[in-house]
Amino acid sequence: MNTHCSKIATSKFQPTYARQAYPCFDEPGFKPTFKVRLVRPRYGYIALSNMDQVNVVDDSPELGLTTVEFRESVPMVTYLSCFIVSDFERLSPVTVSQGFPLSVYSTRAQLNKTKYATQVGVNVIEYYIQYFGIPYPLPKLDLAAIPDFVSGAMEHWGLVTFREVTLLYEEGVSSTANKQRVATVIGHELAHMWFGNLVTLKWWDDLWLNEGFASYVEYKGVNHAQPDWQILDQFLIDDLHPVLMLDASVTSHPIVQTVAHPDEITGLFDTISYSKGASVIRMLEDFMGEEDFKNGITNFLNHFKFGNAVTQDLWNELQEARKDVNITRVMDTWTRQMGYPVVTATRDPNGTVTLKQERFLFDQDANITDNSPYGYRWDVPVTYITSQSKAVSRTWLHSDAASVSIEIPRNATWFKINYHQKGYYRVNYDTKSWEQFIELLKTDLTALDIPDRAHLLDDIFSLAEAGRVSYSLAMDMTRYLTSETEYIPWKVASTKFNKFDVLLTSSPSYAKLRKYVQALVSNVYKKVTMAVSDDDSHIQRLLRPTVVELACNVGVPECISEVVAVFKNWISNASSVQKPHPDLRSIVYSYGMKLAGGEKEWNIMWNLYLKETDAQEKIKLLLGLAHSSEPWILHRYIQLAMSESNVRSQDFFTVLAYVSQNPVGMSIVWDFVRDNWRYLVDRFTLNDRYLGRLIPTITKTFTSELKLREMEIFFTDYPDAGAGKAARNQALDHVRKNIKWLSQHKKTVEDWIDAV
């Protein structure tokens, strides 16, 4: 493939593609050793594989070619083998303290952007060697940035491959969010070197062991490399909250799931395997204690190294490390049935709090067709703090207990269950306790830590959506936001307000809602401003775009005028004027295009996109281009994006997703996908998990019976969904939820807004 004059041939076999490259039993249960020889052009090219080179023979097998022989590998599963022949280069490798070299490869033009990945990679791999207590098992570690790559990254042992956007970083071009994404993806893939590569699942139904574990441990790796990022608390907004949304419907699935077909395997690479897997492991570590958890993990890896394991093997090793809790009993309730509980906490005048559990569903009238062997009850590790003591108290609400009671000091003005939201469950309180929180946040918000404030906001809105508390209580809680200045709670709030933005666009109270949110956000907007300072912390740099985007979205006048001015100044002198700051670029490009961009501005931005060589900047420009208010421009954009000489295959679904987020583009994308379904299947195949995920992405703002009917007809016309089977059901469920929300909650929210 030619990209900026760079040429590369590369492989990516997971889950079932190794059989297309060489004869093999292409299943995770088989772990052969590999002896690889690659032939490359003699001049200007390199060959890479999992192991280091042991022999190079020029002019073999013929003149002008070179045969490269690699050391025989350790035992490893077929999907981890990797071959690259390219004209890539690297900066000097860094030797890790254990004695092996770490290198980052990229196209020649991007070499400078590999420095950050090298630094993070070394930091993280050193941490994992120490954390797992097991040396890295190979003689070298290469990371490679592939210009067009089907996945975000892939953990090939010793030769980890990435999209450029998840590995390359350049100060002044990459945003703070880009930088964090690079660090977390490196953290994730390097965790796989032990969990997944050294010890591999026996069959795909335990895929979550690989992905859930790496999705959790990546936070530890990044926290070690960048301790000032509050990354452990960001787990809530990046993994926990999104999966709690998905898992509260009957179209979810258990973490451990039987699979028999390659499409079903591909479909498993989803939010449940990654984010729910990570969330229940985080909860497990919390109730076991860090030290016992770590010892159990090390014993597990040592016991099964270079072999295969199933979920039960992990529980057995962790049980050895922590004798007083029945690990299998507890964890089976979380991994072998879908969903999760809401724990209801009711306080009586004497200070006794009674806790009960039941399954949490957004639609309490949902038709439940499947039976869980655990009866949709869980062994819930309960943690709590009170106004009298920040020391964390613990108890269990077991699946076979009707309730459990805890004693709270009578003089405690509040108590909070699920400290730092380490548990994978929601908490509902009696009305008086909710009102105490609302008061507490208004008078002394620092009484609760950042994750606990974010947790309360997320839970009260989710409980309101499920009809378990009134929306007026949830809206009352948002009043405190005038004094909130932290990123994580604001991220939760902006997610909730953006949902209203979709659902209430046609409401007569919409203008009042915008005014209300403007009043909430304007304080923090004035504080963060659009001026980025070198003194800003990482977390302030994440807060800024969250606040600026929300302010623009609800029409804060200063925000709109500032963004439009920056956009106009830049687009009319794009060659001479410095680009907007990377942290605000996406917002300036998209709101600028939406509010001040015609055909001329669109064409300028498109040409800048075509000339741009930086993968992260290209994505920002693609987002801006998707925000034109002209339907004919959006039609043309999709047509242009279909050509691989304009938009790489890996980014085509990103374009469709971005255009569908634009209210003008929503129906355009939906029509395009239905009219061109055969083209999409021919081009990407039904086994492509990104094609599978496209449907929920582009339909998530649908709110009408008409659109729901269109979806049902489309799925009837094209019944074969491949890897997107579960995603289709989730998409239908989400749209039904939107429709139901309007019939059940719209009036309550309107009445509250009208009374403000």
PDB file of N, CA and C in Angstrom, residues 10-19 21-22 24-34 36 48-51 73-84 136-138 140-142 149 153-161 188-201 204 207 210-211 269 306-308:
ATOM      1  N   THR A  10       1.955  -5.874   5.610  1.00  0.00           N
ATOM      2  CA  THR A  10       1.869  -6.232   7.028  1.00  0.00           C
ATOM      3  C   THR A  10       0.710  -7.187   7.254  1.00  0.00           C
ATOM      4  N   SER A  11       0.675  -7.808   8.436  1.00  0.00           N
ATOM      5  CA  SER A  11      -0.368  -8.794   8.729  1.00  0.00           C
ATOM      6  C   SER A  11      -1.079  -8.443  10.030  1.00  0.00           C
ATOM      7  N   LYS A  12      -2.308  -8.948  10.164  1.00  0.00           N
ATOM      8  CA  LYS A  12      -3.060  -8.877  11.431  1.00  0.00           C
ATOM      9  C   LYS A  12      -4.021 -10.057  11.415  1.00  0.00           C
ATOM     10  N   PHE A  13      -3.743 -11.079  12.236  1.00  0.00           N
ATOM     11  CA  PHE A  13      -4.442 -12.356  12.108  1.00  0.00           C
ATOM     12  C   PHE A  13      -5.585 -12.570  13.090  1.00  0.00           C
ATOM     13  N   GLN A  14      -5.622 -11.822  14.180  1.00  0.00           N
ATOM     14  CA  GLN A  14      -6.665 -12.076  15.171  1.00  0.00           C
ATOM     15  C   GLN A  14      -8.027 -11.696  14.608  1.00  0.00           C
ATOM     16  N   PRO A  15      -9.087 -12.500  14.777  1.00  0.00           N
ATOM     17  CA  PRO A  15      -9.075 -13.763  15.499  1.00  0.00           C
ATOM     18  C   PRO A  15      -8.776 -14.999  14.641  1.00  0.00           C
ATOM     19  N   THR A  16      -9.195 -15.017  13.358  1.00  0.00           N
ATOM     20  CA  THR A  16      -9.150 -16.297  12.623  1.00  0.00           C
ATOM     21  C   THR A  16      -8.559 -16.155  11.222  1.00  0.00           C
ATOM     22  N   TYR A  17      -7.556 -15.270  11.071  1.00  0.00           N
ATOM     23  CA  TYR A  17      -7.032 -15.037   9.718  1.00  0.00           C
ATOM     24  C   TYR A  17      -5.651 -15.648   9.461  1.00  0.00           C
ATOM     25  N   ALA A  18      -5.022 -16.228  10.482  1.00  0.00           N
ATOM     26  CA  ALA A  18      -3.695 -16.832  10.266  1.00  0.00           C
ATOM     27  C   ALA A  18      -3.792 -17.972   9.249  1.00  0.00           C
ATOM     28  N   ARG A  19      -4.939 -18.660   9.253  1.00  0.00           N
ATOM     29  CA  ARG A  19      -5.137 -19.791   8.332  1.00  0.00           C
ATOM     30  C   ARG A  19      -5.075 -19.346   6.866  1.00  0.00           C
ATOM     31  N   ALA A  21      -2.753 -17.325   5.805  1.00  0.00           N
ATOM     32  CA  ALA A  21      -1.339 -17.053   5.518  1.00  0.00           C
ATOM     33  C   ALA A  21      -0.494 -18.329   5.509  1.00  0.00           C
ATOM     34  N   TYR A  22      -0.835 -19.277   6.361  1.00  0.00           N
ATOM     35  CA  TYR A  22      -0.069 -20.527   6.402  1.00  0.00           C
ATOM     36  C   TYR A  22      -0.974 -21.619   6.961  1.00  0.00           C
ATOM     37  N   CYS A  24      -2.485 -24.128   9.348  1.00  0.00           N
ATOM     38  CA  CYS A  24      -2.368 -24.222  10.810  1.00  0.00           C
ATOM     39  C   CYS A  24      -3.704 -24.594  11.432  1.00  0.00           C
ATOM     40  N   PHE A  25      -3.649 -25.107  12.668  1.00  0.00           N
ATOM     41  CA  PHE A  25      -4.845 -25.193  13.503  1.00  0.00           C
ATOM     42  C   PHE A  25      -4.981 -23.816  14.147  1.00  0.00           C
ATOM     43  N   ASP A  26      -5.815 -22.992  13.530  1.00  0.00           N
ATOM     44  CA  ASP A  26      -5.856 -21.561  13.886  1.00  0.00           C
ATOM     45  C   ASP A  26      -6.830 -21.332  15.041  1.00  0.00           C
ATOM     46  N   GLU A  27      -6.451 -21.835  16.207  1.00  0.00           N
ATOM     47  CA  GLU A  27      -7.300 -21.699  17.392  1.00  0.00           C
ATOM     48  C   GLU A  27      -6.423 -21.354  18.585  1.00  0.00           C
ATOM     49  N   PRO A  28      -6.976 -20.646  19.559  1.00  0.00           N
ATOM     50  CA  PRO A  28      -6.131 -20.206  20.684  1.00  0.00           C
ATOM     51  C   PRO A  28      -5.591 -21.349  21.538  1.00  0.00           C
ATOM     52  N   GLY A  29      -6.210 -22.527  21.457  1.00  0.00           N
ATOM     53  CA  GLY A  29      -5.749 -23.653  22.273  1.00  0.00           C
ATOM     54  C   GLY A  29      -4.437 -24.264  21.809  1.00  0.00           C
ATOM     55  N   PHE A  30      -3.981 -23.897  20.604  1.00  0.00           N
ATOM     56  CA  PHE A  30      -2.727 -24.463  20.078  1.00  0.00           C
ATOM     57  C   PHE A  30      -1.611 -23.425  20.179  1.00  0.00           C
ATOM     58  N   LYS A  31      -0.464 -23.842  20.696  1.00  0.00           N
ATOM     59  CA  LYS A  31       0.654 -22.903  20.864  1.00  0.00           C
ATOM     60  C   LYS A  31       1.949 -23.489  20.317  1.00  0.00           C
ATOM     61  N   PRO A  32       2.163 -23.400  19.010  1.00  0.00           N
ATOM     62  CA  PRO A  32       3.422 -23.897  18.445  1.00  0.00           C
ATOM     63  C   PRO A  32       4.534 -22.861  18.621  1.00  0.00           C
ATOM     64  N   THR A  33       5.749 -23.234  18.246  1.00  0.00           N
ATOM     65  CA  THR A  33       6.816 -22.236  18.088  1.00  0.00           C
ATOM     66  C   THR A  33       6.911 -21.915  16.597  1.00  0.00           C
ATOM     67  N   PHE A  34       7.427 -20.746  16.279  1.00  0.00           N
ATOM     68  CA  PHE A  34       7.484 -20.289  14.895  1.00  0.00           C
ATOM     69  C   PHE A  34       8.932 -20.042  14.469  1.00  0.00           C
ATOM     70  N   VAL A  36      10.494 -18.112  11.378  1.00  0.00           N
ATOM     71  CA  VAL A  36      10.036 -17.246  10.287  1.00  0.00           C
ATOM     72  C   VAL A  36      11.220 -16.811   9.423  1.00  0.00           C
ATOM     73  N   LEU A  48      10.427  -7.261   9.724  1.00  0.00           N
ATOM     74  CA  LEU A  48      10.226  -7.419  11.165  1.00  0.00           C
ATOM     75  C   LEU A  48       9.297  -8.598  11.419  1.00  0.00           C
ATOM     76  N   SER A  49       9.546  -9.289  12.529  1.00  0.00           N
ATOM     77  CA  SER A  49       8.623 -10.321  12.992  1.00  0.00           C
ATOM     78  C   SER A  49       8.667 -10.316  14.521  1.00  0.00           C
ATOM     79  N   ASN A  50       8.066 -11.336  15.135  1.00  0.00           N
ATOM     80  CA  ASN A  50       7.944 -11.327  16.600  1.00  0.00           C
ATOM     81  C   ASN A  50       9.292 -11.380  17.305  1.00  0.00           C
ATOM     82  N   MET A  51      10.257 -12.135  16.709  1.00  0.00           N
ATOM     83  CA  MET A  51      11.549 -12.337  17.361  1.00  0.00           C
ATOM     84  C   MET A  51      12.627 -11.481  16.687  1.00  0.00           C
ATOM     85  N   SER A  73      10.638 -18.743  17.833  1.00  0.00           N
ATOM     86  CA  SER A  73       9.852 -18.059  18.863  1.00  0.00           C
ATOM     87  C   SER A  73       9.611 -18.958  20.071  1.00  0.00           C
ATOM     88  N   VAL A  74       9.148 -18.332  21.149  1.00  0.00           N
ATOM     89  CA  VAL A  74       8.619 -19.099  22.287  1.00  0.00           C
ATOM     90  C   VAL A  74       7.273 -19.680  21.837  1.00  0.00           C
ATOM     91  N   PRO A  75       6.711 -20.652  22.574  1.00  0.00           N
ATOM     92  CA  PRO A  75       5.383 -21.166  22.192  1.00  0.00           C
ATOM     93  C   PRO A  75       4.355 -20.033  22.236  1.00  0.00           C
ATOM     94  N   MET A  76       3.625 -19.864  21.123  1.00  0.00           N
ATOM     95  CA  MET A  76       2.617 -18.802  21.098  1.00  0.00           C
ATOM     96  C   MET A  76       1.494 -19.152  20.124  1.00  0.00           C
ATOM     97  N   VAL A  77       0.362 -18.531  20.351  1.00  0.00           N
ATOM     98  CA  VAL A  77      -0.834 -18.821  19.574  1.00  0.00           C
ATOM     99  C   VAL A  77      -0.711 -18.226  18.165  1.00  0.00           C
ATOM    100  N   THR A  78      -1.364 -18.867  17.179  1.00  0.00           N
ATOM    101  CA  THR A  78      -1.203 -18.465  15.768  1.00  0.00           C
ATOM    102  C   THR A  78      -1.532 -16.996  15.520  1.00  0.00           C
ATOM    103  N   TYR A  79      -2.594 -16.464  16.182  1.00  0.00           N
ATOM    104  CA  TYR A  79      -3.009 -15.097  15.845  1.00  0.00           C
ATOM    105  C   TYR A  79      -1.998 -14.040  16.279  1.00  0.00           C
ATOM    106  N   LEU A  80      -1.008 -14.438  17.095  1.00  0.00           N
ATOM    107  CA  LEU A  80      -0.004 -13.461  17.546  1.00  0.00           C
ATOM    108  C   LEU A  80       1.170 -13.322  16.582  1.00  0.00           C
ATOM    109  N   SER A  81       1.300 -14.240  15.627  1.00  0.00           N
ATOM    110  CA  SER A  81       2.423 -14.117  14.692  1.00  0.00           C
ATOM    111  C   SER A  81       2.213 -12.886  13.809  1.00  0.00           C
ATOM    112  N   CYS A  82       3.314 -12.238  13.442  1.00  0.00           N
ATOM    113  CA  CYS A  82       3.199 -10.993  12.669  1.00  0.00           C
ATOM    114  C   CYS A  82       4.386 -10.856  11.724  1.00  0.00           C
ATOM    115  N   PHE A  83       4.110 -10.366  10.520  1.00  0.00           N
ATOM    116  CA  PHE A  83       5.158 -10.129   9.528  1.00  0.00           C
ATOM    117  C   PHE A  83       5.019  -8.712   8.990  1.00  0.00           C
ATOM    118  N   ILE A  84       6.131  -7.997   8.917  1.00  0.00           N
ATOM    119  CA  ILE A  84       6.133  -6.672   8.286  1.00  0.00           C
ATOM    120  C   ILE A  84       7.337  -6.561   7.354  1.00  0.00           C
ATOM    121  N   TYR A 136       9.851  -9.940  31.132  1.00  0.00           N
ATOM    122  CA  TYR A 136       9.305  -9.923  29.765  1.00  0.00           C
ATOM    123  C   TYR A 136       9.991 -11.068  29.019  1.00  0.00           C
ATOM    124  N   PRO A 137       9.208 -11.954  28.335  1.00  0.00           N
ATOM    125  CA  PRO A 137       9.798 -13.226  27.892  1.00  0.00           C
ATOM    126  C   PRO A 137      10.527 -13.219  26.540  1.00  0.00           C
ATOM    127  N   LEU A 138      10.595 -12.080  25.853  1.00  0.00           N
ATOM    128  CA  LEU A 138      11.190 -12.084  24.509  1.00  0.00           C
ATOM    129  C   LEU A 138      12.468 -11.245  24.461  1.00  0.00           C
ATOM    130  N   LYS A 140      13.278  -8.821  22.390  1.00  0.00           N
ATOM    131  CA  LYS A 140      13.119  -7.415  21.978  1.00  0.00           C
ATOM    132  C   LYS A 140      11.641  -7.048  21.993  1.00  0.00           C
ATOM    133  N   LEU A 141      11.359  -5.752  21.941  1.00  0.00           N
ATOM    134  CA  LEU A 141       9.970  -5.287  21.864  1.00  0.00           C
ATOM    135  C   LEU A 141       9.909  -4.138  20.858  1.00  0.00           C
ATOM    136  N   ASP A 142       9.168  -4.358  19.773  1.00  0.00           N
ATOM    137  CA  ASP A 142       8.977  -3.315  18.750  1.00  0.00           C
ATOM    138  C   ASP A 142       7.522  -2.852  18.775  1.00  0.00           C
ATOM    139  N   PHE A 149      -4.760   0.645   9.324  1.00  0.00           N
ATOM    140  CA  PHE A 149      -4.784  -0.572  10.139  1.00  0.00           C
ATOM    141  C   PHE A 149      -6.203  -0.876  10.572  1.00  0.00           C
ATOM    142  N   ALA A 153      -5.224  -1.210  17.619  1.00  0.00           N
ATOM    143  CA  ALA A 153      -3.871  -1.728  17.851  1.00  0.00           C
ATOM    144  C   ALA A 153      -3.989  -3.231  18.027  1.00  0.00           C
ATOM    145  N   MET A 154      -2.861  -3.921  17.951  1.00  0.00           N
ATOM    146  CA  MET A 154      -2.886  -5.379  18.088  1.00  0.00           C
ATOM    147  C   MET A 154      -1.625  -5.852  18.793  1.00  0.00           C
ATOM    148  N   GLU A 155      -1.834  -6.742  19.793  1.00  0.00           N
ATOM    149  CA  GLU A 155      -0.759  -7.115  20.713  1.00  0.00           C
ATOM    150  C   GLU A 155       0.171  -8.203  20.212  1.00  0.00           C
ATOM    151  N   HIS A 156       0.499  -8.239  18.905  1.00  0.00           N
ATOM    152  CA  HIS A 156       1.452  -9.255  18.433  1.00  0.00           C
ATOM    153  C   HIS A 156       2.650  -9.278  19.381  1.00  0.00           C
ATOM    154  N   TRP A 157       3.043 -10.465  19.800  1.00  0.00           N
ATOM    155  CA  TRP A 157       4.106 -10.578  20.800  1.00  0.00           C
ATOM    156  C   TRP A 157       5.426 -10.094  20.220  1.00  0.00           C
ATOM    157  N   GLY A 158       6.020  -9.101  20.865  1.00  0.00           N
ATOM    158  CA  GLY A 158       7.321  -8.601  20.422  1.00  0.00           C
ATOM    159  C   GLY A 158       7.266  -7.633  19.254  1.00  0.00           C
ATOM    160  N   LEU A 159       6.085  -7.517  18.593  1.00  0.00           N
ATOM    161  CA  LEU A 159       5.930  -6.601  17.453  1.00  0.00           C
ATOM    162  C   LEU A 159       4.499  -6.065  17.474  1.00  0.00           C
ATOM    163  N   VAL A 160       4.258  -5.111  18.367  1.00  0.00           N
ATOM    164  CA  VAL A 160       2.900  -4.598  18.573  1.00  0.00           C
ATOM    165  C   VAL A 160       2.587  -3.567  17.495  1.00  0.00           C
ATOM    166  N   THR A 161       1.446  -3.739  16.825  1.00  0.00           N
ATOM    167  CA  THR A 161       1.091  -2.820  15.735  1.00  0.00           C
ATOM    168  C   THR A 161      -0.047  -1.901  16.155  1.00  0.00           C
ATOM    169  N   HIS A 188      -2.441  -0.689  27.360  1.00  0.00           N
ATOM    170  CA  HIS A 188      -3.319  -1.842  27.103  1.00  0.00           C
ATOM    171  C   HIS A 188      -2.559  -2.952  26.372  1.00  0.00           C
ATOM    172  N   GLU A 189      -1.907  -2.590  25.279  1.00  0.00           N
ATOM    173  CA  GLU A 189      -1.247  -3.619  24.454  1.00  0.00           C
ATOM    174  C   GLU A 189      -0.084  -4.269  25.197  1.00  0.00           C
ATOM    175  N   LEU A 190       0.661  -3.483  25.977  1.00  0.00           N
ATOM    176  CA  LEU A 190       1.806  -4.069  26.689  1.00  0.00           C
ATOM    177  C   LEU A 190       1.347  -4.966  27.845  1.00  0.00           C
ATOM    178  N   ALA A 191       0.175  -4.693  28.408  1.00  0.00           N
ATOM    179  CA  ALA A 191      -0.373  -5.600  29.434  1.00  0.00           C
ATOM    180  C   ALA A 191      -0.635  -6.975  28.827  1.00  0.00           C
ATOM    181  N   HIS A 192      -1.013  -6.998  27.545  1.00  0.00           N
ATOM    182  CA  HIS A 192      -1.261  -8.264  26.840  1.00  0.00           C
ATOM    183  C   HIS A 192      -0.008  -9.135  26.727  1.00  0.00           C
ATOM    184  N   MET A 193       1.182  -8.530  26.821  1.00  0.00           N
ATOM    185  CA  MET A 193       2.404  -9.333  26.677  1.00  0.00           C
ATOM    186  C   MET A 193       2.410 -10.464  27.715  1.00  0.00           C
ATOM    187  N   TRP A 194       1.770 -10.212  28.861  1.00  0.00           N
ATOM    188  CA  TRP A 194       1.618 -11.248  29.886  1.00  0.00           C
ATOM    189  C   TRP A 194       0.226 -11.872  29.805  1.00  0.00           C
ATOM    190  N   PHE A 195      -0.782 -11.016  29.894  1.00  0.00           N
ATOM    191  CA  PHE A 195      -2.168 -11.478  29.977  1.00  0.00           C
ATOM    192  C   PHE A 195      -2.757 -11.578  28.574  1.00  0.00           C
ATOM    193  N   GLY A 196      -2.680 -12.764  27.990  1.00  0.00           N
ATOM    194  CA  GLY A 196      -3.135 -12.926  26.611  1.00  0.00           C
ATOM    195  C   GLY A 196      -2.066 -13.605  25.780  1.00  0.00           C
ATOM    196  N   ASN A 197      -0.815 -13.149  25.952  1.00  0.00           N
ATOM    197  CA  ASN A 197       0.280 -13.720  25.161  1.00  0.00           C
ATOM    198  C   ASN A 197       1.036 -14.815  25.922  1.00  0.00           C
ATOM    199  N   LEU A 198       1.493 -14.484  27.126  1.00  0.00           N
ATOM    200  CA  LEU A 198       2.184 -15.489  27.949  1.00  0.00           C
ATOM    201  C   LEU A 198       1.176 -16.564  28.389  1.00  0.00           C
ATOM    202  N   VAL A 199       0.039 -16.097  28.883  1.00  0.00           N
ATOM    203  CA  VAL A 199      -1.078 -17.006  29.200  1.00  0.00           C
ATOM    204  C   VAL A 199      -2.232 -16.630  28.279  1.00  0.00           C
ATOM    205  N   THR A 200      -2.728 -17.609  27.547  1.00  0.00           N
ATOM    206  CA  THR A 200      -3.764 -17.351  26.537  1.00  0.00           C
ATOM    207  C   THR A 200      -5.036 -18.098  26.909  1.00  0.00           C
ATOM    208  N   LEU A 201      -6.167 -17.496  26.567  1.00  0.00           N
ATOM    209  CA  LEU A 201      -7.444 -18.174  26.787  1.00  0.00           C
ATOM    210  C   LEU A 201      -7.467 -19.495  26.016  1.00  0.00           C
ATOM    211  N   TRP A 204     -12.427 -18.938  22.683  1.00  0.00           N
ATOM    212  CA  TRP A 204     -12.833 -17.535  22.582  1.00  0.00           C
ATOM    213  C   TRP A 204     -13.906 -17.107  23.586  1.00  0.00           C
ATOM    214  N   LEU A 207     -12.611 -14.726  25.995  1.00  0.00           N
ATOM    215  CA  LEU A 207     -11.906 -13.554  25.442  1.00  0.00           C
ATOM    216  C   LEU A 207     -11.795 -12.432  26.477  1.00  0.00           C
ATOM    217  N   ASN A 210      -8.570 -11.831  28.361  1.00  0.00           N
ATOM    218  CA  ASN A 210      -7.553 -11.013  27.679  1.00  0.00           C
ATOM    219  C   ASN A 210      -7.906  -9.538  27.776  1.00  0.00           C
ATOM    220  N   GLU A 211      -9.081  -9.218  27.237  1.00  0.00           N
ATOM    221  CA  GLU A 211      -9.410  -7.816  26.979  1.00  0.00           C
ATOM    222  C   GLU A 211      -9.830  -7.063  28.232  1.00  0.00           C
ATOM    223  N   PHE A 269     -15.557  -8.834  20.545  1.00  0.00           N
ATOM    224  CA  PHE A 269     -14.642  -7.720  20.838  1.00  0.00           C
ATOM    225  C   PHE A 269     -15.484  -6.465  21.057  1.00  0.00           C
ATOM    226  N   PHE A 306       3.121 -19.763  29.022  1.00  0.00           N
ATOM    227  CA  PHE A 306       3.287 -20.461  27.734  1.00  0.00           C
ATOM    228  C   PHE A 306       2.183 -21.499  27.484  1.00  0.00           C
ATOM    229  N   GLY A 307       1.116 -21.420  28.293  1.00  0.00           N
ATOM    230  CA  GLY A 307       0.000 -22.348  28.118  1.00  0.00           C
ATOM    231  C   GLY A 307      -1.317 -21.602  27.980  1.00  0.00           C
ATOM    232  N   ASN A 308      -2.404 -22.338  28.253  1.00  0.00           N
ATOM    233  CA  ASN A 308      -3.751 -21.781  28.119  1.00  0.00           C
ATOM    234  C   ASN A 308      -4.505 -21.912  29.433  1.00  0.00           C
TER     235      ASN A 308
END
